[in-house]
Every structure is written in structure tokens, then in C-alpha cells.
PDB file of C-alpha atoms in Angstrom:
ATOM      1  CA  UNK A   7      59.359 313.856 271.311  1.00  0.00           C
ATOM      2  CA  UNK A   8      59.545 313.890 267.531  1.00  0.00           C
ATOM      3  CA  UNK A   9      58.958 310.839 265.560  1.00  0.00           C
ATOM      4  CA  UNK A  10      60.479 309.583 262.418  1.00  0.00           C
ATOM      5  CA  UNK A  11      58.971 307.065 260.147  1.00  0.00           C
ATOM      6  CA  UNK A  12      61.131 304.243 259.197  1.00  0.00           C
ATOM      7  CA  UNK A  13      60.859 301.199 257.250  1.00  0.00           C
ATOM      8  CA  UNK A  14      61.777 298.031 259.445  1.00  0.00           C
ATOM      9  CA  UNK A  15      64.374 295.921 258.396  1.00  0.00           C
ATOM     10  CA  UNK A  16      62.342 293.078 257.652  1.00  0.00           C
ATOM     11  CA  UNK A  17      60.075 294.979 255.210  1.00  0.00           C
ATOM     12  CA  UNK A  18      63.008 296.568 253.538  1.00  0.00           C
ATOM     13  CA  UNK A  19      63.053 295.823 249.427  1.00  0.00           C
ATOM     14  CA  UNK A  20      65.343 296.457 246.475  1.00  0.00           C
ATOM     15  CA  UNK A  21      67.960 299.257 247.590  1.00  0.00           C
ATOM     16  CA  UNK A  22      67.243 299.655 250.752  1.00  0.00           C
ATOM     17  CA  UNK A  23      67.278 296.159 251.304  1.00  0.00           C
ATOM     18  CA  UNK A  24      71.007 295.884 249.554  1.00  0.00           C
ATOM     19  CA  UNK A  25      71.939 299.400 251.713  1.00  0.00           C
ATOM     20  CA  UNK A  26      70.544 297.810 254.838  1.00  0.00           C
ATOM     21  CA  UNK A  27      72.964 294.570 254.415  1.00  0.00           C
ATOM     22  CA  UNK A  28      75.836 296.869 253.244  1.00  0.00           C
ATOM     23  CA  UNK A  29      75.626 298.135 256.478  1.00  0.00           C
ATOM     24  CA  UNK A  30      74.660 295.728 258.864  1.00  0.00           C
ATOM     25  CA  UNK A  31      77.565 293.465 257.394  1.00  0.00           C
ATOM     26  CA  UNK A  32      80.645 296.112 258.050  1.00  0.00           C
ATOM     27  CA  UNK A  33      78.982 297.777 260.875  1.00  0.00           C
ATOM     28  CA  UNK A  34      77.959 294.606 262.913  1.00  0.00           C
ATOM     29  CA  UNK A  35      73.930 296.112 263.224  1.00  0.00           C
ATOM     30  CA  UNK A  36      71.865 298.716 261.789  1.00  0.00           C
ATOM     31  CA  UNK A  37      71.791 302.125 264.322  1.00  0.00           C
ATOM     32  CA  UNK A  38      69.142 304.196 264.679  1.00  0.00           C
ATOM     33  CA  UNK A  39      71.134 307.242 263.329  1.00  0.00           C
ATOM     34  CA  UNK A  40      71.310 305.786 259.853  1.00  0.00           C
ATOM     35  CA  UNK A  41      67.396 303.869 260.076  1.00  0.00           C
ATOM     36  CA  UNK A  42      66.168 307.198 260.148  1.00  0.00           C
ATOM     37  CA  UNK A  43      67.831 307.633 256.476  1.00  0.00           C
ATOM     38  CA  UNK A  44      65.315 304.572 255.738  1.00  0.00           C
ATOM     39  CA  UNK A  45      63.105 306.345 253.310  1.00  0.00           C
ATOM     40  CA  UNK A  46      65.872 307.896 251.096  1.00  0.00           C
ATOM     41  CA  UNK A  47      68.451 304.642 250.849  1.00  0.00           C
ATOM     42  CA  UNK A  48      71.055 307.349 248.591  1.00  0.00           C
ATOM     43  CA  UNK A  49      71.126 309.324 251.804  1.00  0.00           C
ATOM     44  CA  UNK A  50      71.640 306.417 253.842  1.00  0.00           C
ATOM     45  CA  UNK A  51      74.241 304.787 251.819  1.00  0.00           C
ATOM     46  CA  UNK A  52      75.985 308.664 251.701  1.00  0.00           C
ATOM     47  CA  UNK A  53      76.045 309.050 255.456  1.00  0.00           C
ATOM     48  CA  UNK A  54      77.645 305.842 256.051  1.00  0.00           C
ATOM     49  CA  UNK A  55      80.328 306.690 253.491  1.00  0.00           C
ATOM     50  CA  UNK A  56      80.529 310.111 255.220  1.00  0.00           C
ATOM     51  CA  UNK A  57      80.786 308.384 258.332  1.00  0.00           C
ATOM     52  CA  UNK A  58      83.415 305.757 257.002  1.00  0.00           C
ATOM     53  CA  UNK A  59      86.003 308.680 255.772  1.00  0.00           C
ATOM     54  CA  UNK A  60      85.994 310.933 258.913  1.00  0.00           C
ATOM     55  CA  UNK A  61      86.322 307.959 260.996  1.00  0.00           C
ATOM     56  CA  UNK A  62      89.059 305.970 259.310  1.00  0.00           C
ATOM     57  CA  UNK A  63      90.721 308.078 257.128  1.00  0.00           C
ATOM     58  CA  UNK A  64      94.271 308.551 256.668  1.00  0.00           C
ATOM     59  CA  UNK A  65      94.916 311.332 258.740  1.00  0.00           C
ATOM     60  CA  UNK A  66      98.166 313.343 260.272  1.00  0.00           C
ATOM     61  CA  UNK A  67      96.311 313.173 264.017  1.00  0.00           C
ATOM     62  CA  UNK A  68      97.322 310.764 266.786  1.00  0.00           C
ATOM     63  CA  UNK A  69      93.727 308.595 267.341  1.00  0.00           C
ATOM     64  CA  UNK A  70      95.251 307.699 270.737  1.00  0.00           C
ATOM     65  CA  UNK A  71      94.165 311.020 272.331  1.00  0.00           C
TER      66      UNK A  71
END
């Protein structure tokens, strides 16, 4: 199994910190998926606005399918 260093929550500083609380306050909690982004917070804070647009987007398709 692979393993992936992460900085905890708690011991998050500066822009992680702030990209941590951006996300824990829309999202509810912090997943796994995006505490692997931990050591680069830009690439964190990009997924999560990757994330955000596919997700809820305008789009033309039905999301009751």
C-alpha cells in the first residue's frame, strides 16, 4: 500500500491553514482525496475549485439520472 505524507489539520499554518478552513467550511470536513494535496495548498485549493465546477455547474444535463 502506498503512503502519502500529509500535514494534519491541527499542525496546518498560513495557507494551508486558510485552504484547510475554506474547505472544511463549504464541504462540511476535510476528505482524504484533497489531504493528500496537503503539501502543495495551490493544488489543493485548485482541485476543490475543479471539483466545485464539474459538480455544480450550469449544465444542459438532467442531474436526476
Amino acid at each position: 500500500m502506498a503512503w502519502i505524507k500529509i500535514i494534519d489539520e491541527k499542525k496546518a499554518k498560513g495557507e494551508l491553514a486558510e485552504v484547510y478552513n475554506k474547505i472544511s467550511s463549504a464541504r462540511g470536513k476535510l476528505s482524504n482525496i484533497m489531504r493528500v494535496h496537503s503539501l502543495n495548498p495551490k493544488a489543493m485549493d485548485a482541485h476543490m475549485e475543479l471539483y466545485l465546477s464539474i459538480m455544480f455547474s450550469k449544465t444542459s444535463l438532467d442531474r436526476s439520472v
